[in-house]
Coordinates of C-alpha atoms in Angstrom, one line a residue:
M1 CA -20.5 7.4 -13.9
L2 CA -20.5 3.9 -15.6
S3 CA -20.0 5.4 -19.0
T4 CA -16.7 7.2 -17.6
A5 CA -15.5 4.0 -16.3
T6 CA -16.1 2.1 -19.4
R7 CA -14.1 4.9 -21.5
L8 CA -11.2 4.6 -19.3
L9 CA -11.3 1.1 -19.6
I10 CA -11.5 0.9 -23.3
A11 CA -8.5 3.4 -23.2
S12 CA -6.2 1.3 -20.9
C13 CA -7.3 -1.7 -23.3
A14 CA -6.1 -0.3 -26.1
S15 CA -2.5 0.4 -24.6
H16 CA -2.7 -3.0 -23.3
R17 CA -3.2 -4.2 -27.2
L18 CA -0.2 -2.2 -28.6
A19 CA 1.8 -4.0 -25.6
H20 CA 0.7 -7.1 -27.1
R21 CA 1.7 -6.2 -30.5
R22 CA 5.0 -5.3 -29.2
C23 CA 5.2 -8.3 -27.6
A24 CA 4.7 -10.3 -31.0
I25 CA 7.0 -8.4 -32.6
H26 CA 10.0 -9.5 -30.3
M27 CA 8.7 -13.1 -30.4
E28 CA 9.2 -13.0 -34.1
A29 CA 12.9 -12.8 -33.5
A30 CA 12.9 -15.8 -30.8
P31 CA 15.6 -17.9 -32.5
G32 CA 18.2 -15.2 -32.2
R33 CA 17.1 -14.1 -28.7
D34 CA 17.0 -17.7 -27.4
L35 CA 20.8 -18.0 -28.9
S36 CA 21.6 -14.7 -27.2
F37 CA 20.3 -15.9 -24.0
R38 CA 22.3 -19.3 -24.3
V39 CA 25.4 -17.3 -24.8
R40 CA 24.7 -14.9 -22.0
E41 CA 24.4 -17.8 -19.8
A42 CA 27.5 -19.7 -21.1
L43 CA 29.4 -16.2 -20.3
L44 CA 27.7 -16.2 -16.7
D45 CA 28.3 -20.1 -16.2
A46 CA 32.3 -19.4 -16.2
E47 CA 32.9 -19.2 -12.7
E48 CA 36.7 -18.5 -13.5
Q49 CA 35.9 -15.4 -14.9
P50 CA 38.4 -12.5 -13.2
Y51 CA 35.1 -9.7 -12.6
T52 CA 37.3 -7.9 -9.8
V53 CA 40.0 -7.2 -12.7
W54 CA 37.6 -4.9 -14.6
S55 CA 37.0 -2.0 -12.2
E56 CA 35.7 1.4 -12.5
P57 CA 38.5 4.0 -13.5
G58 CA 40.5 4.8 -10.2
S59 CA 38.5 2.7 -8.3
D60 CA 38.6 -1.0 -7.0
R61 CA 35.1 -1.5 -7.0
P62 CA 34.2 -3.6 -10.3
L63 CA 32.4 -2.6 -13.1
R64 CA 28.3 -2.3 -12.6
A65 CA 27.7 -4.2 -15.9
N66 CA 29.5 -7.0 -14.1
L67 CA 27.3 -6.8 -11.4
D68 CA 24.6 -6.5 -13.4
L69 CA 25.0 -9.7 -14.9
L70 CA 25.6 -11.4 -11.4
V71 CA 22.1 -9.9 -10.5
F72 CA 20.4 -10.9 -13.5
R73 CA 21.9 -14.4 -13.2
G74 CA 20.8 -14.7 -9.4
R75 CA 17.1 -13.5 -10.2
T76 CA 16.9 -16.1 -13.2
L77 CA 18.0 -19.1 -10.9
A78 CA 15.6 -17.7 -8.2
R79 CA 12.7 -18.0 -10.8
R80 CA 13.9 -21.5 -12.0
G81 CA 13.5 -22.5 -8.5
D82 CA 17.4 -22.9 -7.9
K83 CA 17.7 -20.8 -4.2
D84 CA 21.0 -22.4 -4.0
G85 CA 22.3 -21.5 -6.9
A86 CA 20.9 -17.9 -6.6
R87 CA 21.9 -17.4 -3.1
A88 CA 25.8 -18.8 -4.2
T89 CA 25.2 -16.1 -7.1
Y90 CA 24.0 -13.2 -4.7
L91 CA 27.0 -13.8 -2.3
R92 CA 29.3 -13.8 -5.0
C93 CA 27.8 -10.1 -5.7
V94 CA 28.4 -8.8 -2.0
A95 CA 31.6 -10.5 -1.7
L96 CA 32.8 -8.4 -5.1
D97 CA 31.4 -5.1 -4.1
P98 CA 29.8 -4.9 -0.5
L99 CA 28.6 -1.4 -1.1
D100 CA 26.1 -2.8 -4.0
G101 CA 22.9 -3.5 -1.7
R102 CA 21.3 -5.7 -4.2
G103 CA 23.0 -8.7 -3.4
W104 CA 22.0 -8.3 0.3
L105 CA 18.8 -7.5 -0.2
A106 CA 18.1 -10.6 -2.6
L107 CA 20.0 -12.5 0.0
G108 CA 17.6 -11.2 2.9
R109 CA 14.5 -12.2 0.4
L110 CA 15.5 -15.7 0.0
S111 CA 15.9 -16.1 3.9
E112 CA 12.6 -14.5 4.1
R113 CA 10.9 -16.9 1.9
D114 CA 12.5 -19.6 3.6
G115 CA 10.4 -18.8 6.6
D116 CA 13.5 -17.3 8.6
P117 CA 13.1 -13.5 9.2
D118 CA 15.5 -13.1 11.5
A119 CA 18.2 -14.5 9.0
A120 CA 16.9 -12.1 6.7
I121 CA 17.2 -9.1 9.0
A122 CA 20.7 -10.1 10.0
M123 CA 21.6 -10.2 6.2
I124 CA 20.5 -6.9 5.7
E125 CA 22.0 -5.4 8.8
R126 CA 25.6 -7.2 7.2
G127 CA 24.4 -4.9 4.1
L128 CA 23.8 -1.7 6.1
A129 CA 27.3 -2.2 8.2
H130 CA 29.2 -1.7 4.5
N131 CA 26.6 1.1 3.6
A132 CA 24.3 2.8 6.4
G133 CA 22.3 5.1 4.3
N134 CA 21.3 2.6 1.6
A135 CA 17.6 3.6 1.2
Y136 CA 16.6 0.4 -0.2
L137 CA 18.1 -2.0 2.3
L138 CA 16.5 0.3 5.0
Q139 CA 13.1 0.2 3.6
A140 CA 13.4 -3.7 3.3
A141 CA 14.6 -4.0 6.6
G142 CA 11.3 -1.6 7.7
A143 CA 8.8 -4.2 5.6
I144 CA 10.4 -7.3 7.2
Q145 CA 9.8 -5.9 10.6
E146 CA 6.1 -5.3 9.6
R147 CA 5.4 -8.4 8.3
R148 CA 6.5 -9.7 11.7
G149 CA 4.3 -7.4 13.4
S150 CA 6.8 -4.9 14.8
T151 CA 5.0 -1.6 13.2
D152 CA 7.4 0.8 15.5
E153 CA 10.5 -0.4 14.2
A154 CA 9.3 -0.6 10.8
L155 CA 8.2 3.1 11.0
D156 CA 11.4 4.0 12.4
L157 CA 13.2 2.1 9.5
Y158 CA 11.1 3.9 6.7
A159 CA 12.0 7.4 8.3
R160 CA 15.6 6.4 8.5
A161 CA 15.4 5.3 4.5
L162 CA 13.8 8.9 3.7
R163 CA 16.0 10.9 6.1
S164 CA 19.0 9.2 4.0
D165 CA 17.1 9.6 0.4
P166 CA 13.9 12.2 0.6
R167 CA 13.2 10.8 -3.0
H168 CA 13.0 7.5 -2.4
A169 CA 9.3 6.5 -3.6
P170 CA 9.2 3.2 -2.1
S171 CA 9.9 4.3 1.4
W172 CA 7.2 7.0 1.2
V173 CA 4.8 4.1 -0.2
S174 CA 5.7 1.7 2.7
A175 CA 5.0 4.5 5.4
S176 CA 1.8 5.6 3.8
L177 CA 0.4 2.1 3.7
L178 CA 1.4 1.4 7.7
L179 CA 0.0 5.0 8.7
Q180 CA -3.4 3.3 6.6
R181 CA -3.4 0.7 8.9
R182 CA -3.0 3.1 11.8
R183 CA -5.9 4.9 10.5
K184 CA -4.0 8.2 9.9
E185 CA -5.6 8.8 6.5
G186 CA -4.6 12.5 6.1
A187 CA -0.7 11.6 7.0
A188 CA -1.2 8.6 4.8
R189 CA -2.3 10.5 1.8
R190 CA 0.4 13.4 2.4
C191 CA 3.0 10.5 2.1
L192 CA 1.5 9.1 -1.0
D193 CA 1.5 12.8 -2.7
L194 CA 5.0 12.7 -1.9
A195 CA 5.7 9.4 -3.4
L196 CA 4.0 10.8 -6.5
A197 CA 6.1 13.9 -6.8
C198 CA 9.2 12.0 -6.3
A199 CA 7.9 9.3 -8.8
P200 CA 5.3 10.8 -10.7
R201 CA 5.7 7.8 -13.6
S202 CA 5.6 5.0 -10.9
Y203 CA 2.6 2.6 -12.1
Y204 CA 2.5 1.2 -8.6
V205 CA 2.5 4.5 -6.9
W206 CA -0.5 5.4 -8.8
Q207 CA -2.2 1.8 -8.0
V208 CA -1.7 2.4 -4.3
S209 CA -2.9 6.1 -4.6
G210 CA -5.7 4.6 -6.4
Q211 CA -6.5 2.1 -3.7
W212 CA -6.5 4.9 -1.2
H213 CA -8.9 7.1 -3.2
R214 CA -11.0 3.7 -3.2
R215 CA -11.1 3.4 0.5
Q216 CA -12.3 6.9 1.2
G217 CA -14.9 6.6 -1.1
Q218 CA -13.4 8.9 -3.7
L219 CA -14.6 6.9 -6.8
S220 CA -13.7 9.2 -9.5
S221 CA -10.0 9.8 -8.2
A222 CA -9.4 6.2 -7.8
R223 CA -10.6 5.0 -11.3
E224 CA -8.0 7.9 -12.5
A225 CA -5.3 7.0 -10.8
F226 CA -5.8 2.9 -12.0
R227 CA -6.2 4.6 -15.6
R228 CA -2.8 6.4 -15.0
S229 CA -1.5 3.2 -13.8
L230 CA -2.4 1.3 -16.6
Q231 CA -1.1 3.8 -19.0
L232 CA 2.1 3.8 -17.7
N233 CA 2.4 -0.5 -17.2
G234 CA -1.0 -1.9 -19.4
A235 CA 0.4 -5.4 -17.7
N236 CA -0.2 -4.4 -14.3
V237 CA -2.5 -7.3 -12.8
A238 CA -2.8 -5.5 -9.6
T239 CA -4.3 -2.5 -11.2
L240 CA -6.5 -4.4 -13.1
H241 CA -7.5 -6.2 -10.2
A242 CA -8.2 -3.2 -7.9
W243 CA -10.0 -1.5 -10.6
G244 CA -12.3 -4.4 -11.1
V245 CA -13.0 -5.0 -7.2
L246 CA -13.9 -1.4 -7.2
E247 CA -16.5 -1.9 -10.2
W248 CA -17.9 -5.0 -8.6
R249 CA -18.9 -3.2 -5.3
C250 CA -20.3 -0.3 -7.4
G251 CA -22.5 -3.0 -8.9
H252 CA -20.8 -2.6 -12.2
T253 CA -20.3 -6.4 -12.5
D254 CA -20.0 -6.6 -16.4
L255 CA -17.1 -4.1 -16.3
A256 CA -15.4 -5.8 -13.3
A257 CA -15.7 -9.2 -15.2
T258 CA -13.8 -7.8 -18.3
L259 CA -11.2 -6.3 -15.8
F260 CA -10.8 -9.4 -14.3
Q261 CA -10.6 -11.4 -17.6
Q262 CA -8.3 -8.9 -19.1
G263 CA -5.9 -9.6 -16.1
L264 CA -6.3 -13.5 -16.4
H265 CA -5.1 -13.2 -20.0
I266 CA -2.2 -11.8 -18.8
Q267 CA -1.4 -13.9 -15.7
P268 CA -3.6 -17.0 -16.1
H269 CA -2.9 -18.5 -12.7
N270 CA -3.3 -15.8 -10.7
K271 CA -5.5 -16.5 -7.4
Y272 CA -6.5 -13.0 -6.4
L273 CA -8.4 -12.5 -9.9
L274 CA -9.8 -15.8 -9.9
Q275 CA -10.8 -15.6 -6.2
S276 CA -12.6 -11.9 -6.7
W277 CA -14.3 -13.1 -9.9
A278 CA -15.6 -16.5 -8.0
C279 CA -16.6 -13.9 -5.0
M280 CA -18.2 -11.7 -7.2
E281 CA -20.2 -14.5 -9.2
A282 CA -21.1 -16.3 -5.9
R283 CA -22.7 -12.7 -4.5
C284 CA -24.7 -12.4 -8.0
G285 CA -26.0 -15.8 -7.3
S286 CA -24.3 -17.7 -10.0
A287 CA -23.4 -20.6 -8.1
A288 CA -22.2 -22.5 -11.0
S289 CA -19.8 -20.1 -12.3
A290 CA -18.4 -19.2 -8.9
S291 CA -17.7 -22.9 -8.1
R292 CA -15.6 -23.3 -11.4
L293 CA -13.7 -20.2 -10.7
F294 CA -13.0 -21.5 -7.3
A295 CA -12.1 -25.0 -8.8
A296 CA -9.9 -23.2 -10.9
A297 CA -8.1 -21.5 -8.3
A298 CA -7.6 -24.6 -6.4
R299 CA -6.1 -26.7 -9.3
K300 CA -3.5 -23.6 -9.9
Q301 CA -2.8 -22.5 -6.6
S302 CA -3.5 -25.7 -4.6
A303 CA -1.7 -25.0 -1.6
D304 CA -2.5 -21.6 -1.1
G305 CA -4.6 -21.2 2.4
A306 CA -6.7 -17.9 0.8
V307 CA -7.9 -20.1 -2.1
W308 CA -9.3 -22.8 0.3
Q309 CA -10.7 -19.9 2.5
A310 CA -12.8 -18.4 -0.1
R311 CA -14.0 -21.6 -1.3
G312 CA -15.4 -22.7 2.2
M313 CA -17.0 -19.4 2.7
H314 CA -18.7 -19.5 -0.7
Y315 CA -20.3 -23.0 0.6
R316 CA -21.1 -21.8 3.7
A317 CA -23.2 -19.2 2.3
Q318 CA -25.2 -21.6 0.0
G319 CA -25.7 -23.4 3.2
D320 CA -23.7 -26.5 2.6
V321 CA -21.7 -26.4 6.0
E322 CA -20.3 -30.1 5.3
R323 CA -18.3 -29.0 2.1
A324 CA -17.2 -25.6 3.8
R325 CA -15.7 -27.7 6.5
R326 CA -14.1 -30.0 4.0
A327 CA -12.5 -27.0 2.1
F328 CA -11.5 -25.2 5.4
A329 CA -9.6 -28.6 6.6
T330 CA -7.8 -28.8 3.3
G331 CA -6.5 -25.3 3.4
C332 CA -5.4 -25.5 7.1
S333 CA -3.6 -28.7 6.4
L334 CA -1.9 -27.1 3.1
E335 CA -1.0 -24.0 4.7
P336 CA -1.1 -24.1 8.4
T337 CA 0.1 -20.5 8.7
H338 CA -3.0 -18.8 7.1
T339 CA -4.7 -17.0 10.0
P340 CA -7.7 -16.0 8.3
L341 CA -8.4 -19.2 7.4
F342 CA -8.7 -20.6 10.8
H343 CA -10.6 -17.4 11.5
A344 CA -13.1 -18.1 8.9
W345 CA -13.7 -21.9 9.6
G346 CA -13.8 -21.2 13.5
S347 CA -16.7 -18.4 13.1
M348 CA -18.6 -20.9 10.8
E349 CA -18.2 -23.5 13.5
A350 CA -19.4 -20.8 16.2
E351 CA -22.4 -19.9 14.2
V352 CA -23.6 -23.4 14.1
S353 CA -23.1 -24.0 17.9
N354 CA -20.2 -26.3 17.7
V355 CA -18.5 -24.5 20.4
T356 CA -15.7 -27.4 21.2
A357 CA -14.7 -27.0 17.7
A358 CA -14.6 -23.5 17.7
R359 CA -12.5 -23.2 20.5
A360 CA -10.3 -26.0 19.2
I361 CA -10.1 -24.1 15.6
F362 CA -9.4 -20.5 17.3
Q363 CA -6.7 -22.3 19.5
R364 CA -5.0 -23.7 16.5
G365 CA -4.9 -20.2 14.6
V366 CA -3.4 -18.4 17.6
W367 CA -0.9 -21.1 18.3
E368 CA 1.6 -20.3 16.0
R369 CA 2.0 -16.8 16.2
P370 CA -0.3 -15.6 19.4
S371 CA 0.9 -11.7 19.2
H372 CA 0.9 -11.0 15.4
P373 CA -1.4 -8.5 14.3
R374 CA -3.0 -11.2 11.8
T375 CA -4.4 -13.2 14.8
V376 CA -6.4 -9.8 16.2
G377 CA -9.8 -11.1 14.4
L378 CA -9.2 -14.5 15.8
W379 CA -8.8 -13.3 19.4
V380 CA -12.0 -10.7 18.9
S381 CA -14.1 -13.8 17.9
W382 CA -13.1 -15.9 20.4
A383 CA -13.8 -13.6 23.0
L384 CA -17.1 -13.0 21.6
L385 CA -17.8 -16.6 21.5
E386 CA -16.9 -17.1 25.2
E387 CA -19.1 -14.1 26.0
R388 CA -21.9 -16.0 24.4
C389 CA -21.1 -19.0 26.7
G390 CA -21.1 -16.8 29.9
D391 CA -17.5 -16.7 30.5
L392 CA -16.3 -13.3 30.7
K393 CA -13.1 -13.2 32.4
A394 CA -11.9 -15.4 29.4
A395 CA -13.9 -13.0 26.9
R396 CA -11.8 -10.0 28.4
E397 CA -8.5 -12.1 28.6
Y398 CA -8.7 -12.6 24.8
L399 CA -9.4 -9.3 24.0
R400 CA -6.7 -8.2 26.1
A401 CA -4.4 -10.7 23.8
A402 CA -5.9 -9.0 20.6
L403 CA -4.6 -5.6 21.8
R404 CA -0.9 -7.0 22.6
A405 CA -1.3 -8.3 19.2
E406 CA -2.0 -4.9 17.8
R407 CA -2.1 -2.1 20.3
F408 CA -3.6 0.6 17.5
C409 CA -6.7 -1.8 16.6
V410 CA -9.6 0.0 16.5
F411 CA -12.3 -2.9 16.2
A412 CA -11.0 -4.8 19.0
R413 CA -11.6 -1.6 21.2
A414 CA -14.9 -1.3 19.9
A415 CA -15.9 -4.9 20.4
W416 CA -14.8 -4.7 24.0
A417 CA -16.5 -1.6 24.6
A418 CA -19.7 -3.3 23.1
L419 CA -19.2 -6.1 25.3
E420 CA -18.7 -3.9 28.6
A421 CA -22.1 -2.2 27.7
R422 CA -23.9 -5.3 27.4
Q423 CA -22.6 -5.9 30.6
G424 CA -23.9 -2.7 32.2
D425 CA -20.2 -1.1 32.7
C426 CA -21.1 1.9 31.0
A427 CA -18.1 3.6 32.4
A428 CA -15.4 0.8 31.0
S429 CA -17.4 1.3 27.8
R430 CA -17.0 4.8 27.5
Q431 CA -13.1 4.5 28.1
L432 CA -13.0 2.1 25.5
Y433 CA -14.5 3.9 23.1
E434 CA -12.7 7.0 23.7
D435 CA -9.7 5.4 23.2
A436 CA -10.8 3.8 20.0
L437 CA -11.3 7.3 18.9
R438 CA -8.2 8.7 20.1
I439 CA -6.4 6.1 17.4
D440 CA -9.3 6.8 14.6
P441 CA -11.2 10.1 15.1
A442 CA -13.0 9.9 12.1
N443 CA -14.6 6.3 12.5
R444 CA -18.0 6.6 11.8
G445 CA -19.1 3.1 13.1
V446 CA -17.5 3.8 16.6
W447 CA -19.3 6.8 16.7
S448 CA -22.4 5.7 16.1
S449 CA -22.1 2.6 18.6
Y450 CA -21.0 5.2 21.3
E451 CA -23.8 7.5 20.6
A452 CA -26.1 4.3 20.8
M453 CA -24.6 3.0 24.0
E454 CA -25.2 6.4 25.7
R455 CA -29.2 6.3 24.2
A456 CA -29.7 3.0 25.5
A457 CA -27.9 4.2 29.1
R458 CA -30.7 6.7 29.1
R459 CA -28.2 9.5 28.8
P460 CA -29.6 11.6 25.9
A461 CA -27.6 14.8 26.8
A462 CA -24.6 13.0 26.6
A463 CA -25.6 10.8 23.3
D464 CA -26.3 14.2 21.5
L465 CA -23.0 15.6 22.5
I466 CA -21.2 12.7 21.3
H467 CA -23.4 13.0 17.9
A468 CA -22.1 16.6 17.5
R469 CA -18.1 16.1 18.4
S470 CA -18.8 12.8 15.7
R471 CA -20.0 15.8 13.3
R472 CA -16.6 18.0 13.8
A473 CA -14.3 14.7 13.8
A474 CA -15.8 14.0 10.1
D475 CA -15.4 17.7 9.0
L476 CA -11.9 17.8 10.5
A477 CA -10.9 14.7 8.9
A478 CA -11.9 15.6 5.5
S479 CA -10.2 19.1 6.0
G480 CA -7.1 16.9 6.5
L481 CA -7.2 14.6 3.6
G482 CA -6.2 17.2 1.3
G483 CA -2.3 16.6 2.2
T484 CA -2.0 19.0 5.1
A485 CA -2.2 16.5 7.9
P486 CA 1.0 16.0 10.1
L487 CA 3.3 13.5 10.0
P488 CA 5.2 11.4 12.7
A489 CA 8.3 13.3 13.9
G490 CA 10.6 11.1 11.8
L491 CA 9.1 11.6 8.7
E492 CA 8.6 15.3 8.7
Q493 CA 12.1 16.4 8.0
A494 CA 12.0 14.2 5.1
A495 CA 8.8 15.6 3.8
R496 CA 10.3 18.9 3.7
A497 CA 13.4 17.7 1.9
A498 CA 11.4 15.9 -0.4
A499 CA 9.2 18.7 -1.6
A500 CA 11.8 20.8 -2.0
A501 CA 13.9 18.4 -4.4
A502 CA 10.5 17.7 -6.4
G503 CA 10.2 21.6 -6.9
A504 CA 13.5 22.0 -8.1
A505 CA 13.1 19.2 -10.6
A506 CA 9.9 20.4 -11.8
R507 CA 11.3 23.7 -12.1
Y508 CA 14.6 22.6 -14.3
E509 CA 12.2 20.1 -16.3
K510 CA 10.0 23.6 -17.1
G511 CA 12.9 25.5 -17.8
G512 CA 14.5 22.9 -19.7
R513 CA 11.3 23.2 -22.1

């Protein structure tokens, strides 16, 4: 298997080297390009330029090329950190042509980056008032709602986008990722298949497909998807990272390091690559290399909570609780909204029996967004801490809070079921396990815990029945992963339209050849 992966990596590296040669050729003409860029900027700075005069024949709408220039200018200003200039440019875009969704979408993203998701949604809704069927705006609104924890609203918006444009691949990918989080793996795979049918040359769709196959343990298919993604875009760092993590988990650390290094050659400041490489070195016992990589990540992303979380967990694994505590505290002060950082810190304090500190940290973690899905882990860990301290009432209340934050959370139900089993309430435990399995029927961990609970309760017949049910559920799930699983009602109509359109496009392409 390693030799196959190595050959795939060599092929992707060759493609990457070709991209760098092309880049070098372009760089040789840098003076001319710089002059061209300055001329274009000067034209864009001419605010009195009458864009609205240059309209499409027979239409009051401005030429798309003019809007393209304005959108380009807005992106350039945003990359330079000039948010006010970018916002003013995008406002001019929507004033010139409110039917063009790019300006509304960019304004919504700026508002969300400023920490105001309500303003982002309001801006996108203004765009939808002019163009209710714009799939890009609908998908963007769904993504914002999903990040806020409103997954039902998000799925409805993705469905609306796909009913408007069944071949909109970004919406199929977004729907797939949401369904994966709900453990609807068969439906998620079907959405990905439709995305690939609609956009077979999208490196991002191949990347997400590879990650899905990796989670299912289909490693050859995952590697092939990652290879296809890199063929389409050899500079896609996210694919290099995902492939590197796959090889790391398989024990192919040299190949993983090569992939991480290739990604850092493209983006030297990429925090995900630095963190993953550092964690791999730490797991392999190379503490010095891990510390060096963690330090590099902290220098380049000093205000990123995930960097400090990984660094603190590294120190904790080394047994250095004080250094871990300082790393967690630094991260929390720099990014107080990074919930997993509080989770890691509070869990460490609970492990070393510092109960008072653990409670305070868990409380701080849930304080900002107590009903957000990212707080589920905090609530569950806090509940288990209170159970160990003998406060079962508080433990159950925190588990309820976890399910309010994410009602499709399987592990919160399983944790609650295990708690009730430890308290001798097998009926309550049984109901919670059944609820968890209705959400994720193929979850082997839940089936195993359920079976163990019944055997511990001296109910061997019930345990044998659960074992048989788990085998049937696994077989059924395996048969549903091939792309035949049913979709939510709002997506089924769009799926039929997308499949028909993709088939027609394939027949046209075949006939053209």
